[in-house]
Each structure stands twice: as C-alpha cells, then as structure tokens.
Tab-separated table of C-alpha atoms in Angstrom:
chain	number	residue	atom	x	y	z
A	1	MET	CA	-35.750	-49.131	-20.338
A	2	GLY	CA	-38.873	-51.258	-20.741
A	3	GLU	CA	-40.902	-52.239	-23.781
A	4	TRP	CA	-41.722	-49.555	-26.333
A	5	PRO	CA	-45.464	-49.039	-25.786
A	6	MET	CA	-46.727	-47.626	-29.089
A	7	PRO	CA	-47.757	-49.370	-32.330
A	8	MET	CA	-47.458	-47.646	-35.703
A	9	TRP	CA	-50.942	-46.077	-35.803
A	10	ILE	CA	-52.109	-43.675	-33.086
A	11	ALA	CA	-55.504	-41.927	-33.066
A	12	HIS	CA	-55.168	-38.175	-32.417
A	13	ARG	CA	-57.133	-36.810	-29.429
A	14	GLY	CA	-59.113	-40.041	-29.423
A	15	ALA	CA	-60.833	-39.866	-32.786
A	16	GLY	CA	-60.941	-36.132	-32.468
A	17	LYS	CA	-62.581	-35.260	-35.786
A	18	LEU	CA	-65.367	-37.856	-35.802
A	19	ALA	CA	-66.262	-37.199	-32.155
A	20	PRO	CA	-65.465	-34.385	-29.702
A	21	GLU	CA	-61.698	-34.435	-29.159
A	22	ASN	CA	-60.214	-35.497	-25.829
A	23	THR	CA	-63.436	-37.129	-24.610
A	24	LEU	CA	-64.178	-40.766	-23.871
A	25	ALA	CA	-66.636	-40.649	-26.776
A	26	ALA	CA	-63.707	-39.938	-29.104
A	27	PHE	CA	-61.761	-42.874	-27.680
A	28	ARG	CA	-64.749	-45.160	-28.168
A	29	GLU	CA	-65.081	-43.975	-31.773
A	30	GLY	CA	-61.400	-44.645	-32.425
A	31	ALA	CA	-61.738	-48.095	-30.887
A	32	ARG	CA	-64.769	-48.769	-33.113
A	33	HIS	CA	-62.473	-48.162	-36.101
A	34	GLY	CA	-59.981	-50.708	-34.794
A	35	TYR	CA	-57.466	-48.384	-33.131
A	36	ARG	CA	-55.681	-49.654	-30.039
A	37	ALA	CA	-53.398	-46.647	-29.458
A	38	PHE	CA	-54.456	-43.086	-28.750
A	39	GLU	CA	-53.033	-39.613	-28.137
A	40	CYS	CA	-54.591	-37.072	-25.790
A	41	ASP	CA	-53.771	-33.770	-24.084
A	42	VAL	CA	-53.600	-33.417	-20.297
A	43	LYS	CA	-53.376	-30.343	-18.072
A	44	LEU	CA	-54.161	-29.536	-14.421
A	45	SER	CA	-57.238	-28.050	-12.792
A	46	ALA	CA	-56.794	-25.285	-10.221
A	47	ASP	CA	-56.858	-27.958	-7.501
A	48	GLY	CA	-54.265	-30.138	-9.228
A	49	ILE	CA	-56.428	-32.787	-10.918
A	50	PRO	CA	-55.156	-33.927	-14.352
A	51	PHE	CA	-57.855	-33.710	-17.031
A	52	LEU	CA	-58.121	-33.814	-20.817
A	53	LEU	CA	-58.155	-30.586	-22.829
A	54	HIS	CA	-55.995	-29.284	-25.648
A	55	ASP	CA	-56.417	-25.516	-25.436
A	56	ALA	CA	-55.476	-23.277	-22.534
A	57	THR	CA	-59.022	-21.874	-22.609
A	58	LEU	CA	-62.448	-23.460	-22.664
A	59	ASN	CA	-63.605	-21.235	-25.534
A	60	ARG	CA	-63.292	-23.563	-28.538
A	61	THR	CA	-64.638	-26.880	-27.240
A	62	THR	CA	-67.159	-25.873	-24.560
A	63	PRO	CA	-69.832	-23.188	-24.068
A	64	GLU	CA	-67.703	-21.685	-21.276
A	65	ARG	CA	-65.041	-18.974	-21.550
A	66	GLY	CA	-61.726	-18.395	-19.833
A	67	VAL	CA	-58.639	-20.331	-18.745
A	68	ALA	CA	-59.553	-23.913	-17.910
A	69	GLY	CA	-56.726	-24.352	-15.416
A	70	GLU	CA	-58.107	-21.545	-13.236
A	71	ARG	CA	-61.176	-23.661	-12.381
A	72	GLY	CA	-61.453	-26.507	-9.912
A	73	TRP	CA	-62.179	-30.037	-11.058
A	74	ALA	CA	-65.680	-30.106	-9.533
A	75	GLU	CA	-66.632	-27.255	-11.856
A	76	LEU	CA	-64.750	-28.530	-14.908
A	77	SER	CA	-66.302	-31.985	-14.616
A	78	ARG	CA	-69.790	-30.525	-15.142
A	79	ILE	CA	-68.977	-28.644	-18.364
A	80	ASP	CA	-70.397	-29.881	-21.676
A	81	ALA	CA	-67.470	-30.797	-23.950
A	82	GLY	CA	-69.533	-32.427	-26.697
A	83	ALA	CA	-72.259	-30.123	-28.005
A	84	TRP	CA	-69.773	-27.915	-29.899
A	85	HIS	CA	-69.004	-30.927	-32.115
A	86	SER	CA	-72.546	-32.116	-32.844
A	87	ARG	CA	-75.889	-32.566	-31.145
A	88	ALA	CA	-75.286	-36.298	-30.843
A	89	TYR	CA	-72.569	-35.618	-28.274
A	90	ALA	CA	-74.300	-32.922	-26.219
A	91	GLY	CA	-73.567	-33.459	-22.549
A	92	GLU	CA	-70.320	-35.382	-23.094
A	93	PRO	CA	-68.107	-34.378	-20.150
A	94	ILE	CA	-64.476	-33.364	-19.937
A	95	PRO	CA	-62.790	-36.543	-18.664
A	96	SER	CA	-60.288	-36.746	-15.853
A	97	LEU	CA	-57.066	-38.678	-16.409
A	98	ASP	CA	-58.385	-41.080	-13.778
A	99	ALA	CA	-61.476	-41.871	-15.892
A	100	LEU	CA	-59.415	-42.248	-19.045
A	101	ALA	CA	-56.980	-44.589	-17.289
A	102	ARG	CA	-59.806	-46.927	-16.301
A	103	TYR	CA	-61.035	-47.089	-19.905
A	104	VAL	CA	-57.598	-47.517	-21.473
A	105	ILE	CA	-56.412	-50.150	-18.990
A	106	ALA	CA	-59.660	-52.146	-19.204
A	107	ASN	CA	-59.236	-52.362	-22.988
A	108	GLY	CA	-55.473	-52.926	-23.081
A	109	PHE	CA	-54.943	-49.790	-25.181
A	110	ALA	CA	-51.665	-47.911	-25.608
A	111	LEU	CA	-51.676	-44.203	-24.766
A	112	ASN	CA	-49.558	-41.182	-25.641
A	113	ILE	CA	-50.259	-38.433	-23.106
A	114	GLU	CA	-49.215	-35.029	-24.351
A	115	ILE	CA	-48.498	-32.904	-21.279
A	116	LYS	CA	-50.176	-29.631	-22.277
A	117	PRO	CA	-49.590	-27.238	-19.375
A	118	THR	CA	-51.476	-24.068	-18.734
A	119	PRO	CA	-48.778	-21.422	-19.453
A	120	GLY	CA	-46.614	-20.982	-16.372
A	121	GLN	CA	-47.467	-24.458	-15.021
A	122	GLU	CA	-44.976	-26.470	-17.090
A	123	LEU	CA	-42.863	-28.057	-14.358
A	124	VAL	CA	-45.641	-28.838	-11.898
A	125	THR	CA	-47.877	-30.260	-14.645
A	126	GLY	CA	-45.126	-32.645	-15.710
A	127	GLN	CA	-44.499	-33.640	-12.103
A	128	VAL	CA	-48.151	-34.326	-11.332
A	129	VAL	CA	-48.878	-36.155	-14.590
A	130	GLY	CA	-45.848	-38.385	-14.103
A	131	ARG	CA	-46.792	-39.220	-10.528
A	132	GLU	CA	-50.449	-39.837	-11.364
A	133	VAL	CA	-49.651	-42.073	-14.357
A	134	LEU	CA	-47.502	-44.280	-12.138
A	135	ARG	CA	-50.334	-44.517	-9.621
A	136	LEU	CA	-53.137	-45.109	-12.113
A	137	TRP	CA	-51.303	-47.576	-14.368
A	138	LYS	CA	-49.556	-49.474	-11.555
A	139	GLY	CA	-49.488	-53.173	-12.404
A	140	SER	CA	-51.149	-52.714	-15.791
A	141	GLY	CA	-48.092	-53.693	-17.842
A	142	LEU	CA	-48.473	-51.225	-20.741
A	143	MET	CA	-47.357	-47.803	-19.536
A	144	PRO	CA	-48.198	-44.581	-21.395
A	145	LEU	CA	-45.725	-42.523	-23.398
A	146	LEU	CA	-45.457	-38.981	-22.021
A	147	SER	CA	-44.717	-36.258	-24.574
A	148	SER	CA	-44.599	-32.470	-24.630
A	149	PHE	CA	-43.492	-29.473	-26.646
A	150	GLN	CA	-42.359	-28.024	-23.309
A	151	PRO	CA	-38.964	-29.374	-22.116
A	152	GLU	CA	-39.751	-28.156	-18.596
A	153	ALA	CA	-42.845	-30.375	-18.513
A	154	LEU	CA	-40.733	-33.365	-19.560
A	155	ALA	CA	-38.210	-32.441	-16.855
A	156	GLY	CA	-41.040	-32.550	-14.301
A	157	ALA	CA	-42.111	-35.986	-15.509
A	158	LEU	CA	-38.511	-37.173	-15.379
A	159	GLN	CA	-38.335	-36.104	-11.721
A	160	THR	CA	-41.439	-37.977	-10.556
A	161	ALA	CA	-41.626	-40.865	-13.034
A	162	PRO	CA	-38.194	-41.528	-14.527
A	163	GLU	CA	-39.203	-45.036	-15.567
A	164	LEU	CA	-41.904	-43.820	-17.964
A	165	PRO	CA	-40.995	-43.343	-21.640
A	166	ARG	CA	-40.855	-39.731	-22.804
A	167	GLY	CA	-41.021	-38.051	-26.210
A	168	LEU	CA	-40.042	-34.522	-27.235
A	169	LEU	CA	-42.570	-32.873	-29.566
A	170	LEU	CA	-41.180	-30.525	-32.220
A	171	ASP	CA	-42.850	-28.242	-34.736
A	172	LYS	CA	-39.464	-26.992	-35.949
A	173	LEU	CA	-35.862	-28.161	-35.625
A	174	SER	CA	-34.367	-25.471	-33.419
A	175	GLN	CA	-30.679	-25.503	-32.555
A	176	GLY	CA	-29.880	-28.091	-29.899
A	177	TRP	CA	-33.124	-30.065	-30.232
A	178	LEU	CA	-31.383	-33.456	-30.181
A	179	ASP	CA	-29.313	-32.576	-27.110
A	180	GLN	CA	-32.524	-31.457	-25.433
A	181	ALA	CA	-34.221	-34.781	-26.151
A	182	LEU	CA	-31.247	-36.728	-24.860
A	183	ARG	CA	-30.975	-34.533	-21.763
A	184	MET	CA	-34.599	-35.374	-20.915
A	185	GLN	CA	-33.724	-39.058	-21.447
A	186	CYS	CA	-36.389	-39.304	-24.142
A	187	ARG	CA	-37.169	-42.493	-25.997
A	188	ALA	CA	-38.683	-40.679	-28.982
A	189	VAL	CA	-38.897	-37.443	-30.919
A	190	ILE	CA	-42.305	-36.634	-32.418
A	191	THR	CA	-42.208	-34.039	-35.188
A	192	ASN	CA	-44.642	-32.303	-37.464
A	193	TYR	CA	-44.695	-34.776	-40.344
A	194	ALA	CA	-43.523	-32.113	-42.806
A	195	LEU	CA	-40.161	-32.038	-40.976
A	196	MET	CA	-39.538	-35.774	-41.158
A	197	ASN	CA	-37.364	-37.242	-43.894
A	198	GLN	CA	-35.108	-40.244	-44.281
A	199	ALA	CA	-32.042	-38.394	-42.987
A	200	LEU	CA	-33.866	-37.314	-39.828
A	201	VAL	CA	-35.196	-40.838	-39.247
A	202	GLU	CA	-31.651	-42.170	-39.563
A	203	GLN	CA	-30.305	-39.467	-37.224
A	204	LEU	CA	-32.895	-40.339	-34.583
A	205	HIS	CA	-32.358	-44.072	-34.902
A	206	ALA	CA	-28.584	-43.582	-34.651
A	207	ALA	CA	-29.184	-41.729	-31.379
A	208	GLY	CA	-31.304	-44.611	-30.075
A	209	LEU	CA	-34.575	-42.685	-30.458
A	210	LYS	CA	-37.874	-43.593	-32.102
A	211	ALA	CA	-39.098	-41.309	-34.912
A	212	LEU	CA	-42.800	-40.421	-34.704
A	213	VAL	CA	-44.879	-37.879	-36.620
A	214	TYR	CA	-48.090	-35.879	-36.287
A	215	THR	CA	-50.726	-35.276	-37.758
A	216	VAL	CA	-50.844	-37.368	-40.949
A	217	ASN	CA	-54.183	-37.501	-42.743
A	218	ASP	CA	-53.401	-38.313	-46.384
A	219	PRO	CA	-52.413	-41.780	-47.641
A	220	ALA	CA	-49.523	-40.674	-49.855
A	221	SER	CA	-47.731	-38.987	-46.949
A	222	ALA	CA	-48.351	-41.975	-44.672
A	223	GLN	CA	-46.965	-44.430	-47.224
A	224	TRP	CA	-43.889	-42.271	-47.837
A	225	LEU	CA	-43.199	-41.911	-44.110
A	226	MET	CA	-43.531	-45.632	-43.450
A	227	ALA	CA	-41.262	-46.398	-46.419
A	228	ASN	CA	-38.682	-44.068	-44.863
A	229	GLY	CA	-38.691	-45.849	-41.522
A	230	VAL	CA	-40.898	-43.849	-39.130
A	231	ASP	CA	-41.935	-45.696	-35.986
A	232	GLY	CA	-45.323	-44.108	-35.369
A	233	ILE	CA	-47.985	-42.029	-37.109
A	234	ILE	CA	-50.513	-39.885	-35.251
A	235	THR	CA	-53.645	-39.328	-37.353
A	236	ASP	CA	-57.075	-37.731	-37.280
A	237	ALA	CA	-58.192	-39.885	-40.196
A	238	VAL	CA	-59.184	-42.983	-38.263
A	239	ASP	CA	-61.885	-43.696	-40.842
A	240	ARG	CA	-59.323	-43.586	-43.692
A	241	PHE	CA	-56.419	-45.606	-42.296
A	242	SER	CA	-56.633	-49.143	-40.999
A	243	PRO	CA	-54.368	-49.489	-37.959
A	244	GLY	CA	-53.593	-53.008	-39.108
A	245	SER	CA	-51.933	-51.673	-42.275
C-alpha cells in the first residue's frame, strides 16, 4: 500500500490564517514556521484544470463574485486571491495544482489534497485530481494523501489513481461511516477533532486506518489528542505549534 505520507503536524490551507489561504504565499509562510506537511482544497475550473480554492464561490477570498468552477482557468488565474487578507498580499494569485506540485516536490513537502468539488462535480473532480496527481508527482517518491467529505469524489480518485492513499473526512459519525471508508479503500479517517476520542482511535486502528483530526488550534486539545493516539493533526496555528513537537 506504500509508505504513509503524512507526519503528525499538517498546516491547514497552507498557513491559512497568517497568509491568504490556499495560495503559495500561505505555503511559504507555513514552511517559514518549520512545517513540512500541508493541507489544501482543490476543485476544477470550467475547462477542467485543478486549482486551489475552498469555497464554491469566489465571494469570500477574492473581489469577484459567483461560482468559481463556472470560469475557465485563464480567467481564474488572473484573479487577486490575496488582497482580502491584507495589503501585503495584494495580487497573490489563485494557484493551479500544477504550480503547487512544483513547489511541494521541490521542497520535499508532504501534501493532503482535500478534493472540494463544485456541487454536482463530485465524481469527475475526484477522477481528474487523481489522474493529475499521478502525472504531476510521478517519480517524486512522496505521494499526496487525497481526502474528501464527498464519497463520490473519493470513488472518482479510486478509479483513476487507486495507488494513492485516500482519507474520508467526517464532521459527524453518520451510520455506516466506517463501511464507507473501507469501501473506498481509505487509509485514514479525518474527523472534526471534537468527535475524536480514545475509543474512536482504537476503532480506526483496529480497522487498519489512521486517525487524523481537523482543525486543532489550542494546545490542551492537541496534547490530549496525541496522548490518545491520533496519527495527524491539521492546524491553523502554525505560529503556536512546533511541528517538531
């Protein structure tokens, strides 16, 4: 099944509070704080190019309005994704997955790609992201972890890139969640940290799955989770937690 790619500490959306989330500037800021593993969100442009953005719309993190996935990459690539955060980042572009891959591979960083489809594009987004990750990371050694809240997106990734590790994201423990993770041949389940406890860690480990959590920003919670056996912590607080700890 290959080596597990992720260390304990993972910077959320790059360093998505200290710099504009899901931009290369955020990755550079996380790296400056010593992080070597990152999470980001990827969806498709109207012409099928994978790019980084969390929301379905451009409204929150750019001066534009409307559904991002309805625009072509040539247009998306020219949109300012930094000025909303602070003047220091004005002009920071939305990155393509291609651009991010070059940065991550050059630095030997680990990456958790959350497949974040535009609604209605779950299967095709998973298929394209899986295929493109195999192409972009070919020969690099350290392959990304693909995760999603959308089982259909994971199914798409399983079709085109079965060799890549997958993780099911959960914000609640709905009936059949473990069967769903196993059906998608996941290597991990990544829950809201408030859901994770020692019994759930043990259940996941007994099923051969890694137990990861998001988004942990206070030291007491992080210490408790590590003491109870979690395998990975996704955090915004890259300036508060040392990834070497």
